[in-house]
PDB file of C-alpha atoms in Angstrom:
ATOM      1  CA  MET A   1      10.732  -8.881   7.236  1.00 44.00           C
ATOM      2  CA  SER A   2      13.922 -10.708   7.033  1.00 46.00           C
ATOM      3  CA  GLU A   3      15.942 -11.339   3.753  1.00 54.00           C
ATOM      4  CA  ALA A   4      14.507 -14.424   3.397  1.00 76.00           C
ATOM      5  CA  PRO A   5      10.265 -13.304   3.781  1.00 92.00           C
ATOM      6  CA  VAL A   6      10.434 -11.175   1.271  1.00 92.00           C
ATOM      7  CA  ALA A   7      12.845 -13.014  -1.245  1.00 92.00           C
ATOM      8  CA  ARG A   8      10.409 -16.411  -1.180  1.00 94.00           C
ATOM      9  CA  LEU A   9       7.146 -13.850  -1.300  1.00 96.00           C
ATOM     10  CA  ALA A  10       8.019 -12.604  -4.339  1.00 96.00           C
ATOM     11  CA  ALA A  11       8.726 -15.386  -5.974  1.00 95.00           C
ATOM     12  CA  ALA A  12       6.021 -17.271  -4.685  1.00 96.00           C
ATOM     13  CA  ILE A  13       3.577 -13.761  -6.054  1.00 97.00           C
ATOM     14  CA  GLU A  14       5.774 -14.157  -9.713  1.00 96.00           C
ATOM     15  CA  THR A  15       5.078 -17.960  -9.710  1.00 96.00           C
ATOM     16  CA  LEU A  16       1.118 -17.422  -9.629  1.00 95.00           C
ATOM     17  CA  ALA A  17       1.057 -14.843 -11.813  1.00 95.00           C
ATOM     18  CA  ARG A  18       2.582 -16.365 -14.163  1.00 94.00           C
ATOM     19  CA  ALA A  19       0.418 -19.271 -13.924  1.00 93.00           C
ATOM     20  CA  HIS A  20      -2.704 -17.398 -14.097  1.00 91.00           C
ATOM     21  CA  LYS A  21      -1.607 -15.758 -17.057  1.00 90.00           C
ATOM     22  CA  ALA A  22      -0.909 -18.033 -18.737  1.00 90.00           C
ATOM     23  CA  ALA A  23      -4.898 -19.499 -18.183  1.00 89.00           C
ATOM     24  CA  ALA A  24      -6.964 -15.618 -18.551  1.00 90.00           C
ATOM     25  CA  PRO A  25      -5.460 -11.942 -19.158  1.00 90.00           C
ATOM     26  CA  LEU A  26      -4.517 -10.385 -15.941  1.00 90.00           C
ATOM     27  CA  PRO A  27      -6.559  -7.295 -14.765  1.00 90.00           C
ATOM     28  CA  ARG A  28      -4.972  -3.852 -15.922  1.00 88.00           C
ATOM     29  CA  GLY A  29      -3.058  -2.863 -13.883  1.00 91.00           C
ATOM     30  CA  LEU A  30      -2.591  -5.566 -12.110  1.00 94.00           C
ATOM     31  CA  PRO A  31       0.673  -8.200 -12.866  1.00 95.00           C
ATOM     32  CA  TYR A  32       0.867 -10.051  -9.968  1.00 96.00           C
ATOM     33  CA  LEU A  33      -2.874  -9.609  -9.236  1.00 95.00           C
ATOM     34  CA  GLY A  34      -2.633  -7.483  -5.806  1.00 95.00           C
ATOM     35  CA  LEU A  35      -0.396 -10.542  -4.331  1.00 97.00           C
ATOM     36  CA  GLU A  36       2.299  -8.042  -2.935  1.00 96.00           C
ATOM     37  CA  HIS A  37      -1.383  -6.751  -0.920  1.00 93.00           C
ATOM     38  CA  PRO A  38      -1.376  -7.632   2.493  1.00 95.00           C
ATOM     39  CA  SER A  39      -5.141  -6.959   3.184  1.00 96.00           C
ATOM     40  CA  GLY A  40      -6.782  -7.927   0.459  1.00 93.00           C
ATOM     41  CA  THR A  41      -8.721  -5.204   0.270  1.00 96.00           C
ATOM     42  CA  GLY A  42      -9.705  -4.832  -3.694  1.00 94.00           C
ATOM     43  CA  PHE A  43      -6.957  -2.603  -5.642  1.00 93.00           C
ATOM     44  CA  HIS A  44     -10.625  -1.052  -7.001  1.00 93.00           C
ATOM     45  CA  LEU A  45     -10.659   1.158  -4.400  1.00 95.00           C
ATOM     46  CA  LEU A  46      -7.831   2.615  -5.333  1.00 94.00           C
ATOM     47  CA  ASP A  47      -9.951   3.896  -8.486  1.00 93.00           C
ATOM     48  CA  ALA A  48     -11.243   6.183  -5.875  1.00 92.00           C
ATOM     49  CA  LEU A  49      -9.104   7.985  -3.897  1.00 94.00           C
ATOM     50  CA  ALA A  50      -7.339   7.975  -7.474  1.00 93.00           C
ATOM     51  CA  ALA A  51      -9.512   9.933  -9.095  1.00 91.00           C
ATOM     52  CA  ARG A  52     -10.413  12.623  -5.364  1.00 88.00           C
ATOM     53  CA  GLY A  53      -6.091  12.798  -4.943  1.00 84.00           C
ATOM     54  CA  ILE A  54      -5.972  13.682  -8.934  1.00 86.00           C
ATOM     55  CA  PHE A  55      -3.824  11.396 -10.029  1.00 89.00           C
ATOM     56  CA  ARG A  56      -2.939  12.156 -14.009  1.00 86.00           C
ATOM     57  CA  LYS A  57      -0.198  11.515 -16.471  1.00 87.00           C
ATOM     58  CA  TYR A  58       2.668  12.726 -15.411  1.00 86.00           C
ATOM     59  CA  GLU A  59       2.680  13.648 -12.463  1.00 93.00           C
ATOM     60  CA  PHE A  60       5.722  12.782  -9.759  1.00 97.00           C
ATOM     61  CA  VAL A  61       4.725  10.300  -6.623  1.00 98.00           C
ATOM     62  CA  LEU A  62       5.980   8.812  -3.459  1.00 99.00           C
ATOM     63  CA  ASP A  63       4.733   6.097  -2.275  1.00 99.00           C
ATOM     64  CA  LEU A  64       4.997   5.989   1.040  1.00 99.00           C
ATOM     65  CA  GLY A  65       5.504   2.282   2.067  1.00 97.00           C
ATOM     66  CA  ALA A  66       5.296   0.832  -0.698  1.00 98.00           C
ATOM     67  CA  GLY A  67       6.600  -2.837   0.054  1.00 96.00           C
ATOM     68  CA  LEU A  68       7.176  -4.749  -2.947  1.00 97.00           C
ATOM     69  CA  GLY A  69       5.273  -1.881  -5.466  1.00 97.00           C
ATOM     70  CA  GLY A  70       2.269  -3.383  -6.206  1.00 96.00           C
ATOM     71  CA  THR A  71       0.309  -0.211  -5.319  1.00 96.00           C
ATOM     72  CA  SER A  72       3.535   1.747  -7.428  1.00 97.00           C
ATOM     73  CA  ARG A  73       2.872  -0.339 -10.592  1.00 97.00           C
ATOM     74  CA  TRP A  74      -0.606   0.157 -10.456  1.00 96.00           C
ATOM     75  CA  LEU A  75      -0.510   3.874 -10.117  1.00 95.00           C
ATOM     76  CA  VAL A  76       2.045   3.521 -13.972  1.00 95.00           C
ATOM     77  CA  ALA A  77      -0.457   1.487 -15.352  1.00 94.00           C
ATOM     78  CA  ARG A  78      -3.386   3.342 -14.343  1.00 93.00           C
ATOM     79  CA  LEU A  79      -2.823   6.150 -14.975  1.00 93.00           C
ATOM     80  CA  GLY A  80       0.987   7.425 -16.116  1.00 94.00           C
ATOM     81  CA  CYS A  81       2.515   8.517 -13.197  1.00 96.00           C
ATOM     82  CA  GLU A  82       6.145   8.254 -12.002  1.00 97.00           C
ATOM     83  CA  VAL A  83       6.297   6.530  -8.805  1.00 98.00           C
ATOM     84  CA  VAL A  84       9.386   6.627  -6.943  1.00 99.00           C
ATOM     85  CA  GLY A  85       8.541   3.686  -3.128  1.00 99.00           C
ATOM     86  CA  THR A  86       9.460   3.359  -0.622  1.00 99.00           C
ATOM     87  CA  ALA A  87      10.521  -0.037   0.747  1.00 97.00           C
ATOM     88  CA  ALA A  88      11.525  -1.600   4.232  1.00 95.00           C
ATOM     89  CA  SER A  89      14.723  -2.632   3.753  1.00 94.00           C
ATOM     90  CA  ARG A  90      17.012  -3.403   0.642  1.00 95.00           C
ATOM     91  CA  ALA A  91      15.862  -6.655   0.567  1.00 95.00           C
ATOM     92  CA  GLU A  92      12.402  -5.192   0.302  1.00 96.00           C
ATOM     93  CA  ALA A  93      13.582  -2.758  -2.449  1.00 97.00           C
ATOM     94  CA  GLU A  94      15.714  -5.339  -4.656  1.00 96.00           C
ATOM     95  CA  ALA A  95      12.792  -7.718  -4.063  1.00 96.00           C
ATOM     96  CA  GLY A  96       9.816  -5.540  -5.252  1.00 97.00           C
ATOM     97  CA  GLU A  97      12.622  -4.010  -8.308  1.00 97.00           C
ATOM     98  CA  SER A  98      13.030  -7.313 -10.120  1.00 96.00           C
ATOM     99  CA  LEU A  99       9.574  -7.535 -10.164  1.00 97.00           C
ATOM    100  CA  THR A 100       9.115  -4.021 -11.648  1.00 97.00           C
ATOM    101  CA  ARG A 101      11.883  -4.817 -14.272  1.00 97.00           C
ATOM    102  CA  ARG A 102       9.598  -8.783 -15.224  1.00 94.00           C
ATOM    103  CA  THR A 103       6.826  -5.607 -15.590  1.00 95.00           C
ATOM    104  CA  GLY A 104       9.323  -4.059 -17.772  1.00 95.00           C
ATOM    105  CA  LEU A 105       7.953  -0.256 -15.482  1.00 96.00           C
ATOM    106  CA  SER A 106      11.214   0.584 -14.487  1.00 97.00           C
ATOM    107  CA  ALA A 107      11.193   3.436 -16.747  1.00 96.00           C
ATOM    108  CA  GLN A 108       8.798   4.476 -14.431  1.00 97.00           C
ATOM    109  CA  VAL A 109       9.029   3.028 -10.917  1.00 98.00           C
ATOM    110  CA  ARG A 110      11.732   2.943  -8.660  1.00 98.00           C
ATOM    111  CA  LEU A 111      11.879   1.341  -5.332  1.00 98.00           C
ATOM    112  CA  VAL A 112      14.455   2.440  -3.143  1.00 98.00           C
ATOM    113  CA  PRO A 113      14.754   1.680   1.644  1.00 98.00           C
ATOM    114  CA  ALA A 114      14.152   4.113   2.854  1.00 98.00           C
ATOM    115  CA  ASP A 115      13.058   5.530   7.266  1.00 98.00           C
ATOM    116  CA  PRO A 116       9.481   6.690   6.840  1.00 98.00           C
ATOM    117  CA  ALA A 117      10.518   9.444   9.547  1.00 97.00           C
ATOM    118  CA  ALA A 118      13.519  10.467   8.187  1.00 98.00           C
ATOM    119  CA  LEU A 119      13.077  10.201   3.855  1.00 98.00           C
ATOM    120  CA  PRO A 120      15.968  11.001   1.744  1.00 98.00           C
ATOM    121  CA  PHE A 121      14.219  13.203  -0.671  1.00 98.00           C
ATOM    122  CA  ARG A 122      14.822  16.720  -0.619  1.00 98.00           C
ATOM    123  CA  ALA A 123      11.286  19.367   0.390  1.00 98.00           C
ATOM    124  CA  ALA A 124       9.181  20.725  -2.597  1.00 98.00           C
ATOM    125  CA  HIS A 125      10.410  17.538  -4.075  1.00 97.00           C
ATOM    126  CA  PHE A 126       6.266  15.547  -5.128  1.00 98.00           C
ATOM    127  CA  THR A 127       3.893  16.576  -6.533  1.00 97.00           C
ATOM    128  CA  HIS A 128       1.493  13.565  -4.653  1.00 97.00           C
ATOM    129  CA  VAL A 129       1.970  10.919  -1.601  1.00 98.00           C
ATOM    130  CA  TRP A 130       0.266   7.918  -1.892  1.00 97.00           C
ATOM    131  CA  ILE A 131       0.467   5.938   1.218  1.00 98.00           C
ATOM    132  CA  LEU A 132      -1.891   2.781   1.113  1.00 98.00           C
ATOM    133  CA  GLU A 133      -2.005   0.704   4.217  1.00 98.00           C
ATOM    134  CA  THR A 134       0.538   2.001   5.699  1.00 97.00           C
ATOM    135  CA  LEU A 135       0.340   3.850   8.045  1.00 98.00           C
ATOM    136  CA  PRO A 136      -0.929   1.179  11.548  1.00 97.00           C
ATOM    137  CA  ARG A 137       3.035  -0.710  10.299  1.00 96.00           C
ATOM    138  CA  LEU A 138       5.032   1.960  11.782  1.00 97.00           C
ATOM    139  CA  ARG A 139       7.097   2.879  14.344  1.00 95.00           C
ATOM    140  CA  ASP A 140       6.655   6.865  13.874  1.00 97.00           C
ATOM    141  CA  PRO A 141       3.154   7.053  12.171  1.00 98.00           C
ATOM    142  CA  LEU A 142       3.118  11.454  12.923  1.00 98.00           C
ATOM    143  CA  ALA A 143       6.895  11.754  11.739  1.00 98.00           C
ATOM    144  CA  ALA A 144       5.857   9.772   8.407  1.00 98.00           C
ATOM    145  CA  LEU A 145       2.918  11.924   8.007  1.00 98.00           C
ATOM    146  CA  GLY A 146       5.549  14.958   8.904  1.00 98.00           C
ATOM    147  CA  GLU A 147       8.427  13.783   6.396  1.00 99.00           C
ATOM    148  CA  ALA A 148       5.073  13.881   3.664  1.00 98.00           C
ATOM    149  CA  HIS A 149       4.173  17.152   4.498  1.00 98.00           C
ATOM    150  CA  ARG A 150       7.827  18.329   3.646  1.00 99.00           C
ATOM    151  CA  VAL A 151       8.306  16.407   1.141  1.00 99.00           C
ATOM    152  CA  LEU A 152       5.039  17.529  -0.708  1.00 98.00           C
ATOM    153  CA  ARG A 153       4.916  20.561  -2.813  1.00 98.00           C
ATOM    154  CA  ARG A 154       2.901  23.606  -2.445  1.00 97.00           C
ATOM    155  CA  GLY A 155      -0.528  22.767  -3.555  1.00 96.00           C
ATOM    156  CA  GLY A 156      -0.002  19.034  -3.556  1.00 97.00           C
ATOM    157  CA  THR A 157      -2.350  16.446  -3.097  1.00 97.00           C
ATOM    158  CA  LEU A 158      -1.582  13.200   0.214  1.00 98.00           C
ATOM    159  CA  ALA A 159      -3.821  10.457  -0.695  1.00 98.00           C
ATOM    160  CA  ILE A 160      -4.645   7.420   2.098  1.00 98.00           C
ATOM    161  CA  GLN A 161      -5.987   4.817   2.284  1.00 98.00           C
ATOM    162  CA  ASP A 162      -6.041   3.252   6.023  1.00 98.00           C
ATOM    163  CA  LEU A 163      -6.984   0.767   7.694  1.00 98.00           C
ATOM    164  CA  VAL A 164      -7.956   1.972  11.220  1.00 98.00           C
ATOM    165  CA  ARG A 165      -9.210   0.740  13.916  1.00 96.00           C
ATOM    166  CA  PRO A 166     -13.565   1.882  15.701  1.00 95.00           C
ATOM    167  CA  GLU A 167     -13.725   3.772  18.132  1.00 91.00           C
ATOM    168  CA  ALA A 168     -15.011   2.103  20.726  1.00 81.00           C
ATOM    169  CA  ARG A 169     -13.173  -1.347  20.035  1.00 85.00           C
ATOM    170  CA  SER A 170      -9.483  -1.997  20.861  1.00 86.00           C
ATOM    171  CA  ALA A 171      -6.795  -2.923  18.684  1.00 86.00           C
ATOM    172  CA  PRO A 172      -7.266  -5.680  17.038  1.00 90.00           C
ATOM    173  CA  GLU A 173      -4.137  -8.249  17.922  1.00 91.00           C
ATOM    174  CA  ILE A 174      -2.238  -8.170  14.037  1.00 93.00           C
ATOM    175  CA  PRO A 175       1.767  -8.660  14.277  1.00 90.00           C
ATOM    176  CA  GLY A 176       2.766  -5.419  14.153  1.00 90.00           C
ATOM    177  CA  TRP A 177       0.114  -2.937  13.216  1.00 95.00           C
ATOM    178  CA  ARG A 178      -0.747  -0.342  16.382  1.00 95.00           C
ATOM    179  CA  PRO A 179      -4.325   1.078  14.123  1.00 96.00           C
ATOM    180  CA  SER A 180      -5.097   4.799  14.824  1.00 96.00           C
ATOM    181  CA  THR A 181      -9.217   5.963  14.435  1.00 97.00           C
ATOM    182  CA  THR A 182     -10.340   7.820  12.078  1.00 97.00           C
ATOM    183  CA  ALA A 183     -10.450  10.872  14.445  1.00 96.00           C
ATOM    184  CA  GLU A 184      -6.722  10.822  15.599  1.00 96.00           C
ATOM    185  CA  ARG A 185      -5.004  10.719  11.586  1.00 97.00           C
ATOM    186  CA  ALA A 186      -7.709  13.424  11.583  1.00 96.00           C
ATOM    187  CA  ALA A 187      -6.152  15.134  13.906  1.00 97.00           C
ATOM    188  CA  ALA A 188      -2.652  14.279  13.621  1.00 97.00           C
ATOM    189  CA  LEU A 189      -3.261  15.688   9.506  1.00 97.00           C
ATOM    190  CA  GLU A 190      -4.589  18.984  10.570  1.00 96.00           C
ATOM    191  CA  ARG A 191      -1.937  19.361  13.436  1.00 97.00           C
ATOM    192  CA  LEU A 192       0.488  19.314  11.139  1.00 97.00           C
ATOM    193  CA  GLY A 193      -0.745  21.278   8.379  1.00 97.00           C
ATOM    194  CA  PHE A 194      -2.858  19.578   5.768  1.00 98.00           C
ATOM    195  CA  ILE A 195      -5.702  21.419   4.722  1.00 97.00           C
ATOM    196  CA  GLU A 196      -8.785  20.772   2.992  1.00 95.00           C
ATOM    197  CA  PHE A 197      -8.932  16.585   3.912  1.00 88.00           C
ATOM    198  CA  ALA A 198     -12.396  14.564   3.240  1.00 94.00           C
ATOM    199  CA  VAL A 199     -12.997  11.413   4.767  1.00 96.00           C
ATOM    200  CA  ARG A 200     -14.474   8.465   3.585  1.00 97.00           C
ATOM    201  CA  ASP A 201     -15.741   5.179   4.931  1.00 98.00           C
ATOM    202  CA  ARG A 202     -15.040   2.453   1.911  1.00 97.00           C
ATOM    203  CA  THR A 203     -15.380  -0.715   4.013  1.00 97.00           C
ATOM    204  CA  ALA A 204     -18.849  -2.191   2.675  1.00 97.00           C
ATOM    205  CA  GLU A 205     -17.243  -1.484  -0.823  1.00 96.00           C
ATOM    206  CA  ALA A 206     -13.662  -2.886   0.495  1.00 96.00           C
ATOM    207  CA  PRO A 207     -13.488  -6.684  -0.480  1.00 95.00           C
ATOM    208  CA  GLU A 208     -12.301  -7.767  -3.564  1.00 94.00           C
ATOM    209  CA  ARG A 209     -14.650  -8.728  -6.338  1.00 91.00           C
ATOM    210  CA  SER A 210     -12.532 -10.694  -8.958  1.00 93.00           C
ATOM    211  CA  ALA A 211     -12.499 -14.122  -8.877  1.00 93.00           C
ATOM    212  CA  GLN A 212      -9.672 -14.421 -10.354  1.00 93.00           C
ATOM    213  CA  VAL A 213      -7.850 -12.465  -7.803  1.00 94.00           C
ATOM    214  CA  LEU A 214      -9.198 -14.465  -5.397  1.00 95.00           C
ATOM    215  CA  ALA A 215      -8.071 -17.134  -6.055  1.00 95.00           C
ATOM    216  CA  ALA A 216      -5.022 -16.679  -6.279  1.00 96.00           C
ATOM    217  CA  ARG A 217      -4.771 -15.390  -2.667  1.00 96.00           C
ATOM    218  CA  ASP A 218      -6.323 -18.718  -1.602  1.00 97.00           C
ATOM    219  CA  ARG A 219      -3.289 -20.116  -3.361  1.00 97.00           C
ATOM    220  CA  LEU A 220      -0.357 -18.179  -2.631  1.00 97.00           C
ATOM    221  CA  LEU A 221      -1.348 -18.223   1.020  1.00 97.00           C
ATOM    222  CA  ALA A 222      -1.433 -21.846   1.627  1.00 97.00           C
ATOM    223  CA  ARG A 223       1.835 -21.817  -0.351  1.00 96.00           C
ATOM    224  CA  LEU A 224       3.389 -19.581   2.199  1.00 97.00           C
ATOM    225  CA  ARG A 225       1.736 -21.372   4.843  1.00 97.00           C
ATOM    226  CA  ARG A 226       4.053 -24.126   3.746  1.00 96.00           C
ATOM    227  CA  ASP A 227       7.253 -22.468   3.932  1.00 94.00           C
ATOM    228  CA  ALA A 228       8.060 -22.108   8.096  1.00 93.00           C
ATOM    229  CA  ARG A 229      10.286 -18.897   6.814  1.00 93.00           C
ATOM    230  CA  CYS A 230       7.080 -17.073   6.131  1.00 95.00           C
ATOM    231  CA  ALA A 231       4.823 -17.964   8.958  1.00 95.00           C
ATOM    232  CA  GLN A 232       5.196 -13.942  10.239  1.00 94.00           C
ATOM    233  CA  LEU A 233       3.500 -13.707   6.442  1.00 95.00           C
ATOM    234  CA  VAL A 234       0.907 -16.494   7.138  1.00 96.00           C
ATOM    235  CA  ARG A 235      -0.108 -14.947  10.777  1.00 96.00           C
ATOM    236  CA  GLU A 236      -0.437 -11.040   9.390  1.00 96.00           C
ATOM    237  CA  ARG A 237      -2.624 -11.653   6.872  1.00 96.00           C
ATOM    238  CA  GLU A 238      -4.624 -14.395   8.409  1.00 96.00           C
ATOM    239  CA  ALA A 239      -5.509 -11.611  11.802  1.00 96.00           C
ATOM    240  CA  LEU A 240      -6.022  -8.603   8.925  1.00 96.00           C
ATOM    241  CA  ALA A 241      -8.373 -10.547   6.842  1.00 96.00           C
ATOM    242  CA  ALA A 242     -10.277 -11.358  10.151  1.00 96.00           C
ATOM    243  CA  ALA A 243      -9.826  -8.128  11.471  1.00 96.00           C
ATOM    244  CA  LEU A 244     -11.861  -6.921   8.387  1.00 96.00           C
ATOM    245  CA  ALA A 245     -14.125  -9.615   8.287  1.00 95.00           C
ATOM    246  CA  ASP A 246     -15.640  -8.650  11.720  1.00 94.00           C
ATOM    247  CA  GLY A 247     -15.283  -5.474  11.818  1.00 95.00           C
ATOM    248  CA  ALA A 248     -12.162  -4.629  14.674  1.00 96.00           C
ATOM    249  CA  LEU A 249     -10.833  -2.643  11.205  1.00 97.00           C
ATOM    250  CA  ARG A 250     -12.649  -0.173   8.895  1.00 98.00           C
ATOM    251  CA  VAL A 251     -11.587   0.741   5.772  1.00 98.00           C
ATOM    252  CA  VAL A 252     -11.273   4.663   5.261  1.00 98.00           C
ATOM    253  CA  GLN A 253      -9.826   6.633   2.315  1.00 98.00           C
ATOM    254  CA  ILE A 254      -8.218  10.342   2.753  1.00 98.00           C
ATOM    255  CA  VAL A 255      -7.254  13.197   0.691  1.00 97.00           C
ATOM    256  CA  ALA A 256      -5.907  16.310   1.736  1.00 97.00           C
ATOM    257  CA  ARG A 257      -3.682  19.369   0.762  1.00 97.00           C
ATOM    258  CA  ARG A 258      -0.664  20.981   1.563  1.00 97.00           C
ATOM    259  CA  PRO A 259      -1.279  24.944   1.368  1.00 96.00           C
TER     260      PRO A 259
END
């Protein structure tokens, strides 16, 4: 993602959230209505994932592949965690940091550009690793999971929300995405040494429930369609929505522990 689309996406998100806030209170934990989240799956799913992963106040969390930081800010606003999120580029990290400053959460959220396959953190640095629909977008998801294992403290929790393809179907065509199956993801975790992992399919619960959020997403997509520099962002979001709607992608949550 080049700098111009990232900056324009962040600006559009901030403008739309400000307009919605003037009309009605925003959902708790979503100062930008979750518009940073490309798939459109509902943020209500994260309550269940955080509860299963035992995310609590003062936990030190790595949000791997945080992008513009929406899920990182959610962890802070909802649960009081301290979060470091990784972004795909310096431009993405800077745009996300700008959004964070406007929410007053900069003391607890930091976004840094980092390669998920070679994280710039010492071993056993975090109590939790949080990966939200990031793995299918990575060049080497296995290496990223290996890094997650390395930077987790012993006994630490890995919590993943993943978009996977059903066993009987080929992967849908989504720009920049290569979805795995649930079995492939679980096998990778086992090979890396994670234990006590549990998988739950959340597809039936995944659609967003908030009329306010749905309206904001429609307005954001309409705005992005008018900007040729955001064409790739539009294609990604439209393809994800179509794949989820027709069952070509499923939403699963995985929680595991580092021994």
